[in-house]
């Protein structure tokens, strides 16, 4: 099961040149369901594993989001909220290829609405082994929301995989099985730059020593990834790829790791599947997951460097 507290409709289009004042005529827009947990669920579904996506929806944009998620082949459990679901806008300037991304805060969720989200998780997670919570928290949501979720899931005996950053990550004290910060996010968490491998490992180990998470998968962008547990650390080389869309590499990675853990792979193999899924997503136009056959091919290429 995945949880996306701040989902969005991702609108993508292009124009000749981005400039101020003038109306910029854009190509016909593409609408994709968006938000961390929804993207993770799309990867899990593409890899053929059962998944449910839980997320709040509000207004006409919320109804459209629910439809887009179902069209993507992901079973959804929506929680009705009063505020309208947000939209995100990505415009590519075709004169130079630069992509401009505009992201809104999302609707304010009331305390009862947040409570209903947790109640929906409790119902939708029945029979699940893993819950993936991914993305930012919309306005009004308690900063320790993911800590509340971790405690609920601990009581239910379900493992939490968390991908978030900033204040919502800092508010997590424990109960997480695996956390996947990017190096930028972990540096923000640590409060200082992480210029080299030693600094990166020390920051990840501090998270584990503090009891926040059992496993840290630190994604290093074009430099690959590190998997750190109390028992040790392993480096994973990236797979060279021509990047068609940088959107959602991390989400695809979390989806691949989750599928690996669901299949009882060793952690290193789960991370390899995550890297394969991320690489396939980078090579795919738009925000969707890569093709399963491509992910399988990349999986065999993603061997760890020892
Ligand atoms: N340019 C690239 N070339 C090859 N692999 C890449 C590249 N960028 C990302 N990856 C792969 O995707 C994984 C996840 O990417 P990244 O570390 O950028 O996470 P992210 O969550 O997308 O980042 P952020 O949340 O900070 O935007 C990496 O560990 C790596 O395997
Ligand atoms: Mg990320």
Short mmCIF file of C-alpha atoms and ligand atoms in Angstrom, two decimals:
data_model
loop_
_atom_site.label_atom_id
_atom_site.label_comp_id
_atom_site.label_asym_id
_atom_site.label_seq_id
_atom_site.Cartn_x
_atom_site.Cartn_y
_atom_site.Cartn_z
CA UNK A 1 0.00 0.00 0.00
CA UNK A 2 1.21 3.50 -0.72
CA UNK A 3 0.20 6.76 0.94
CA UNK A 4 0.42 10.13 -0.79
CA UNK A 5 -0.69 12.95 1.49
CA UNK A 6 -0.05 15.68 -1.10
CA UNK A 7 -0.90 14.25 -4.52
CA UNK A 8 -1.12 16.32 -7.68
CA UNK A 9 -2.21 16.26 -11.26
CA UNK A 10 1.00 16.66 -13.24
CA UNK A 11 0.36 18.82 -16.28
CA UNK A 12 3.13 18.81 -18.88
CA UNK A 13 3.43 20.85 -22.03
CA UNK A 14 5.95 22.79 -24.10
CA UNK A 15 6.33 26.17 -25.73
CA UNK A 16 8.77 27.76 -28.17
CA UNK A 17 10.46 30.00 -25.63
CA UNK A 18 9.65 30.87 -22.02
CA UNK A 19 9.59 34.67 -21.57
CA UNK A 20 7.75 37.18 -19.37
CA UNK A 21 4.61 39.21 -20.15
CA UNK A 22 3.68 37.64 -23.49
CA UNK A 23 1.08 34.92 -23.66
CA UNK A 24 2.96 31.73 -24.40
CA UNK A 25 0.97 29.37 -26.60
CA UNK A 26 1.64 25.84 -25.35
CA UNK A 27 1.28 22.42 -26.96
CA UNK A 28 -1.68 20.25 -25.95
CA UNK A 29 -1.12 19.33 -22.28
CA UNK A 30 -0.46 15.87 -20.94
CA UNK A 31 -2.16 14.94 -17.65
CA UNK A 32 -0.51 12.41 -15.36
CA UNK A 33 -1.35 11.37 -11.83
CA UNK A 34 1.42 12.64 -9.55
CA UNK A 35 2.76 12.62 -6.02
CA UNK A 36 5.39 10.34 -4.49
CA UNK A 37 3.25 7.42 -3.31
CA UNK A 38 1.17 7.36 -6.50
CA UNK A 39 4.33 7.18 -8.61
CA UNK A 40 5.68 4.41 -6.40
CA UNK A 41 2.40 2.49 -6.83
CA UNK A 42 2.64 2.82 -10.62
CA UNK A 43 6.10 1.21 -10.56
CA UNK A 44 4.93 -1.58 -8.24
CA UNK A 45 1.93 -2.25 -10.51
CA UNK A 46 4.16 -2.18 -13.63
CA UNK A 47 6.34 -4.86 -11.99
CA UNK A 48 3.23 -7.00 -11.55
CA UNK A 49 2.83 -6.86 -7.77
CA UNK A 50 -0.44 -6.06 -6.00
CA UNK A 51 -0.69 -2.53 -4.63
CA UNK A 52 -3.28 -0.06 -3.36
CA UNK A 53 -2.79 3.71 -3.44
CA UNK A 54 -4.32 5.77 -0.64
CA UNK A 55 -4.54 9.54 -1.08
CA UNK A 56 -6.83 12.48 -0.27
CA UNK A 57 -8.85 14.02 -3.11
CA UNK A 58 -10.83 17.25 -3.22
CA UNK A 59 -12.76 19.26 -5.81
CA UNK A 60 -12.99 18.59 -9.55
CA UNK A 61 -9.21 18.19 -9.74
CA UNK A 62 -9.47 15.47 -7.09
CA UNK A 63 -12.07 13.61 -9.15
CA UNK A 64 -9.79 13.84 -12.20
CA UNK A 65 -6.81 12.59 -10.16
CA UNK A 66 -8.75 9.52 -8.99
CA UNK A 67 -9.67 8.81 -12.62
CA UNK A 68 -6.06 9.22 -13.82
CA UNK A 69 -4.81 6.83 -11.12
CA UNK A 70 -7.40 4.20 -12.09
CA UNK A 71 -6.54 4.69 -15.79
CA UNK A 72 -2.90 4.01 -14.86
CA UNK A 73 -4.04 0.59 -13.59
CA UNK A 74 -3.55 1.30 -9.89
CA UNK A 75 -6.38 0.46 -7.46
CA UNK A 76 -7.10 3.62 -5.43
CA UNK A 77 -8.62 4.23 -1.98
CA UNK A 78 -9.43 7.92 -1.88
CA UNK A 79 -10.21 10.08 1.15
CA UNK A 80 -12.56 12.98 0.37
CA UNK A 81 -11.31 16.34 1.65
CA UNK A 82 -12.75 19.85 1.28
CA UNK A 83 -9.77 21.57 -0.39
CA UNK A 84 -9.08 21.05 -4.09
CA UNK A 85 -6.30 18.67 -5.14
CA UNK A 86 -3.32 20.61 -6.45
CA UNK A 87 -1.97 20.68 -9.97
CA UNK A 88 1.71 20.87 -10.91
CA UNK A 89 2.91 22.41 -14.13
CA UNK A 90 6.00 21.44 -16.13
CA UNK A 91 6.74 23.48 -19.25
CA UNK A 92 9.59 22.60 -21.61
CA UNK A 93 11.18 25.47 -23.51
CA UNK A 94 11.78 23.82 -26.90
CA UNK A 95 14.36 26.47 -27.92
CA UNK A 96 16.84 25.20 -25.33
CA UNK A 97 15.25 22.04 -23.86
CA UNK A 98 15.08 23.49 -20.33
CA UNK A 99 12.11 22.33 -18.26
CA UNK A 100 10.42 24.77 -15.87
CA UNK A 101 8.50 23.15 -13.01
CA UNK A 102 5.87 25.03 -11.02
CA UNK A 103 4.64 23.32 -7.87
CA UNK A 104 1.82 24.52 -5.59
CA UNK A 105 1.46 23.83 -1.86
CA UNK A 106 -1.69 21.68 -1.99
CA UNK A 107 -4.95 22.12 -0.07
CA UNK A 108 -5.00 22.69 3.68
CA UNK A 109 -6.11 19.49 5.46
CA UNK A 110 -8.07 19.79 8.69
CA UNK A 111 -7.30 17.62 11.74
CA UNK A 112 -10.37 15.40 11.13
CA UNK A 113 -9.30 14.97 7.49
CA UNK A 114 -5.81 13.89 8.59
CA UNK A 115 -7.40 11.47 11.01
CA UNK A 116 -9.53 10.02 8.21
CA UNK A 117 -6.38 9.51 6.13
CA UNK A 118 -4.82 7.44 8.94
CA UNK A 119 -8.09 5.49 9.33
CA UNK A 120 -8.05 4.81 5.57
CA UNK A 121 -4.47 3.53 5.86
CA UNK A 122 -5.52 1.21 8.66
CA UNK A 123 -8.26 -0.28 6.44
CA UNK A 124 -6.35 -0.34 3.15
CA UNK A 125 -3.21 -1.81 4.73
CA UNK A 126 -5.07 -4.96 5.82
CA UNK A 127 -3.03 -7.86 4.47
CA UNK A 128 -0.18 -5.60 3.29
CA UNK A 129 3.41 -6.29 4.35
CA UNK A 130 4.73 -2.86 3.47
CA UNK A 131 3.36 0.66 3.43
CA UNK A 132 5.26 3.25 1.41
CA UNK A 133 4.69 6.86 2.46
CA UNK A 134 6.19 9.30 0.02
CA UNK A 135 6.24 13.00 -0.58
CA UNK A 136 5.64 16.26 1.18
CA UNK A 137 2.84 17.03 3.64
CA UNK A 138 0.23 19.59 2.56
CA UNK A 139 -0.50 22.70 4.64
CA UNK A 140 -2.14 22.10 7.99
CA UNK A 141 -0.87 18.55 8.41
CA UNK A 142 0.89 17.88 11.70
CA UNK A 143 4.65 17.91 11.17
CA UNK A 144 4.87 14.58 13.03
CA UNK A 145 2.26 12.95 10.79
CA UNK A 146 4.75 10.34 9.51
CA UNK A 147 5.70 9.55 13.11
CA UNK A 148 2.01 8.94 13.86
CA UNK A 149 1.89 6.70 10.79
CA UNK A 150 5.03 4.81 11.90
CA UNK A 151 3.44 4.12 15.29
CA UNK A 152 0.16 2.97 13.75
CA UNK A 153 1.99 0.59 11.39
CA UNK A 154 4.23 -0.74 14.18
CA UNK A 155 1.05 -1.67 16.07
CA UNK A 156 -0.29 -3.40 12.95
CA UNK A 157 2.99 -5.25 12.35
CA UNK A 158 3.46 -3.61 8.92
CA UNK A 159 6.80 -2.20 7.76
CA UNK A 160 7.06 1.45 6.75
CA UNK A 161 9.18 2.61 3.82
CA UNK A 162 9.52 6.39 3.94
CA UNK A 163 10.60 8.91 1.32
CA UNK A 164 10.24 12.45 2.55
CA UNK A 165 12.46 15.36 3.48
CA UNK A 166 12.69 18.58 5.47
CA UNK A 167 10.63 19.07 8.63
CA UNK A 168 8.42 15.95 8.17
CA UNK A 169 11.58 13.79 8.08
CA UNK A 170 13.18 15.58 11.02
CA UNK A 171 10.04 14.88 13.09
CA UNK A 172 10.42 11.10 12.68
CA UNK A 173 11.90 9.54 15.82
CA UNK A 174 11.58 5.83 15.03
CA UNK A 175 9.61 2.92 13.66
CA UNK A 176 10.71 3.16 10.02
CA UNK A 177 12.00 0.08 8.18
CA UNK A 178 13.67 1.87 5.27
CA UNK A 179 14.17 5.51 4.44
CA UNK A 180 15.37 6.77 1.04
CA UNK A 181 16.79 10.27 1.18
CA UNK A 182 18.71 11.71 -1.74
CA UNK A 183 22.14 13.06 -0.79
CA UNK A 184 20.72 16.59 -0.98
CA UNK A 185 17.94 15.66 1.46
CA UNK A 186 20.29 13.87 3.86
CA UNK A 187 22.63 16.89 3.88
CA UNK A 188 19.65 19.08 4.76
CA UNK A 189 18.73 16.62 7.53
CA UNK A 190 22.28 16.51 8.87
CA UNK A 191 22.56 20.30 8.70
CA UNK A 192 25.89 20.29 6.85
CA UNK A 193 27.19 19.35 3.37
CA UNK A 194 28.10 15.71 2.67
CA UNK A 195 30.97 16.17 0.23
CA UNK A 196 32.41 12.66 0.30
CA UNK A 197 31.50 9.03 0.88
CA UNK A 198 32.74 9.11 4.51
CA UNK A 199 30.50 12.06 5.37
CA UNK A 200 27.54 10.42 3.59
CA UNK A 201 28.02 7.14 5.46
CA UNK A 202 28.40 8.94 8.80
CA UNK A 203 25.16 10.87 8.28
CA UNK A 204 23.27 7.71 7.28
CA UNK A 205 24.70 5.79 10.25
CA UNK A 206 23.59 8.59 12.58
CA UNK A 207 19.99 8.08 11.40
CA UNK A 208 20.25 4.36 12.15
CA UNK A 209 22.00 4.89 15.50
CA UNK A 210 19.25 7.32 16.51
CA UNK A 211 16.72 4.53 15.87
CA UNK A 212 14.90 6.45 13.14
CA UNK A 213 15.20 3.71 10.51
CA UNK A 214 16.67 0.22 10.25
CA UNK A 215 17.86 0.76 6.67
CA UNK A 216 18.97 3.90 4.81
CA UNK A 217 19.15 3.80 1.02
CA UNK A 218 20.96 6.97 0.08
CA UNK A 219 20.47 7.88 -3.56
CA UNK A 220 23.36 9.77 -5.15
CA UNK A 221 21.73 10.78 -8.45
CA UNK A 222 24.11 10.14 -11.35
CA UNK A 223 26.61 8.64 -8.86
CA UNK A 224 24.41 5.68 -7.90
CA UNK A 225 23.37 4.73 -4.38
CA UNK A 226 24.48 3.49 -0.98
CA UNK A 227 22.60 1.02 1.24
CA UNK A 228 23.42 1.32 4.93
CA UNK A 229 22.31 -0.86 7.85
CA UNK A 230 23.69 -1.38 11.36
CA UNK A 231 25.59 -4.35 9.91
CA UNK A 232 27.39 -2.50 7.12
CA UNK A 233 27.20 -0.52 3.92
CA UNK A 234 27.25 -1.29 0.24
CA UNK A 235 27.80 0.95 -2.78
CA UNK A 236 25.83 0.54 -6.00
CA UNK A 237 27.09 1.98 -9.26
CA UNK A 238 24.61 3.83 -11.47
CA UNK A 239 23.59 2.43 -14.85
CA UNK A 240 24.46 4.83 -17.68
CA UNK A 241 21.30 6.22 -19.28
CA UNK A 242 20.22 8.95 -21.67
CA UNK A 243 17.94 11.00 -19.43
CA UNK A 244 14.61 11.77 -21.14
CA UNK A 245 12.79 12.87 -17.98
CA UNK A 246 14.35 13.47 -14.59
CA UNK A 247 10.94 13.42 -12.92
CA UNK A 248 10.35 10.51 -10.61
CA UNK A 249 13.68 8.64 -10.59
CA UNK A 250 13.54 8.49 -6.80
CA UNK A 251 9.91 7.32 -6.80
CA UNK A 252 10.66 4.56 -9.31
CA UNK A 253 13.64 3.57 -7.16
CA UNK A 254 11.46 3.27 -4.06
CA UNK A 255 8.93 1.25 -6.11
CA UNK A 256 11.63 -1.17 -7.25
CA UNK A 257 13.10 -1.54 -3.74
CA UNK A 258 9.60 -2.19 -2.34
CA UNK A 259 8.95 -4.91 -4.92
CA UNK A 260 12.30 -6.49 -4.09
CA UNK A 261 11.52 -6.53 -0.36
CA UNK A 262 8.02 -7.88 -1.10
CA UNK A 263 9.64 -10.73 -3.03
CA UNK A 264 11.99 -11.39 -0.07
CA UNK A 265 15.09 -10.46 -2.10
CA UNK A 266 18.28 -9.75 -0.17
CA UNK A 267 18.58 -6.00 0.48
CA UNK A 268 21.33 -5.62 -2.17
CA UNK A 269 19.10 -7.22 -4.81
CA UNK A 270 16.15 -5.05 -3.79
CA UNK A 271 18.35 -1.95 -4.20
CA UNK A 272 19.50 -3.24 -7.60
CA UNK A 273 15.87 -3.59 -8.66
CA UNK A 274 15.32 -0.03 -7.40
CA UNK A 275 18.22 1.28 -9.48
CA UNK A 276 16.92 -0.61 -12.52
CA UNK A 277 13.45 0.90 -12.10
CA UNK A 278 14.91 4.40 -11.60
CA UNK A 279 17.09 4.05 -14.68
CA UNK A 280 14.15 2.83 -16.77
CA UNK A 281 12.04 5.77 -15.57
CA UNK A 282 14.83 8.21 -16.50
CA UNK A 283 14.84 6.79 -20.00
CA UNK A 284 11.06 7.15 -20.37
CA UNK A 285 9.29 10.27 -21.56
CA UNK A 286 6.83 11.77 -19.05
CA UNK A 287 6.33 10.68 -15.45
CA UNK A 288 5.40 7.04 -15.94
CA UNK A 289 7.36 3.97 -14.86
CA UNK A 290 9.63 2.24 -17.32
CA UNK A 291 8.63 -0.84 -19.29
CA UNK A 292 8.83 -4.01 -17.14
CA UNK A 293 10.99 -5.81 -19.74
CA UNK A 294 13.43 -2.88 -19.71
CA UNK A 295 13.52 -2.93 -15.89
CA UNK A 296 14.28 -6.68 -15.95
CA UNK A 297 17.11 -6.14 -18.45
CA UNK A 298 18.60 -3.32 -16.37
CA UNK A 299 18.22 -5.37 -13.17
CA UNK A 300 20.78 -7.90 -14.39
CA UNK A 301 23.13 -5.01 -15.28
CA UNK A 302 22.91 -3.34 -11.85
CA UNK A 303 25.47 -5.53 -10.07
CA UNK A 304 27.07 -4.06 -6.94
CA UNK A 305 30.73 -2.98 -7.03
CA UNK A 306 32.58 -4.73 -4.23
N1 LIG B 1 21.79 11.04 -14.34
C1 LIG B 1 21.63 9.79 -13.88
N2 LIG B 1 22.27 8.75 -14.47
C2 LIG B 1 22.12 7.49 -14.03
N3 LIG B 1 21.34 7.16 -12.98
C3 LIG B 1 20.69 8.13 -12.34
C4 LIG B 1 20.79 9.50 -12.74
N4 LIG B 1 20.00 10.25 -11.92
C5 LIG B 1 19.44 9.39 -11.07
N5 LIG B 1 19.84 8.11 -11.29
C6 LIG B 1 19.41 6.90 -10.59
O1 LIG B 1 18.19 7.16 -9.91
C7 LIG B 1 18.37 6.99 -8.49
C8 LIG B 1 17.55 8.04 -7.76
O2 LIG B 1 17.93 9.34 -8.21
P1 LIG B 1 18.19 10.57 -7.22
O3 LIG B 1 19.30 10.23 -6.30
O4 LIG B 1 18.34 11.78 -8.08
O5 LIG B 1 16.88 10.58 -6.34
P2 LIG B 1 15.59 11.54 -6.37
O6 LIG B 1 14.75 11.09 -5.25
O7 LIG B 1 15.01 11.52 -7.74
O8 LIG B 1 16.24 12.96 -6.06
P3 LIG B 1 15.55 14.24 -5.39
O9 LIG B 1 14.40 13.75 -4.55
O10 LIG B 1 16.65 14.89 -4.59
O11 LIG B 1 15.10 15.06 -6.57
C9 LIG B 1 19.88 7.08 -8.27
O12 LIG B 1 20.26 6.36 -7.12
C10 LIG B 1 20.43 6.49 -9.55
O13 LIG B 1 20.47 5.08 -9.47
MG1 LIG B 2 13.22 11.95 -4.11
#
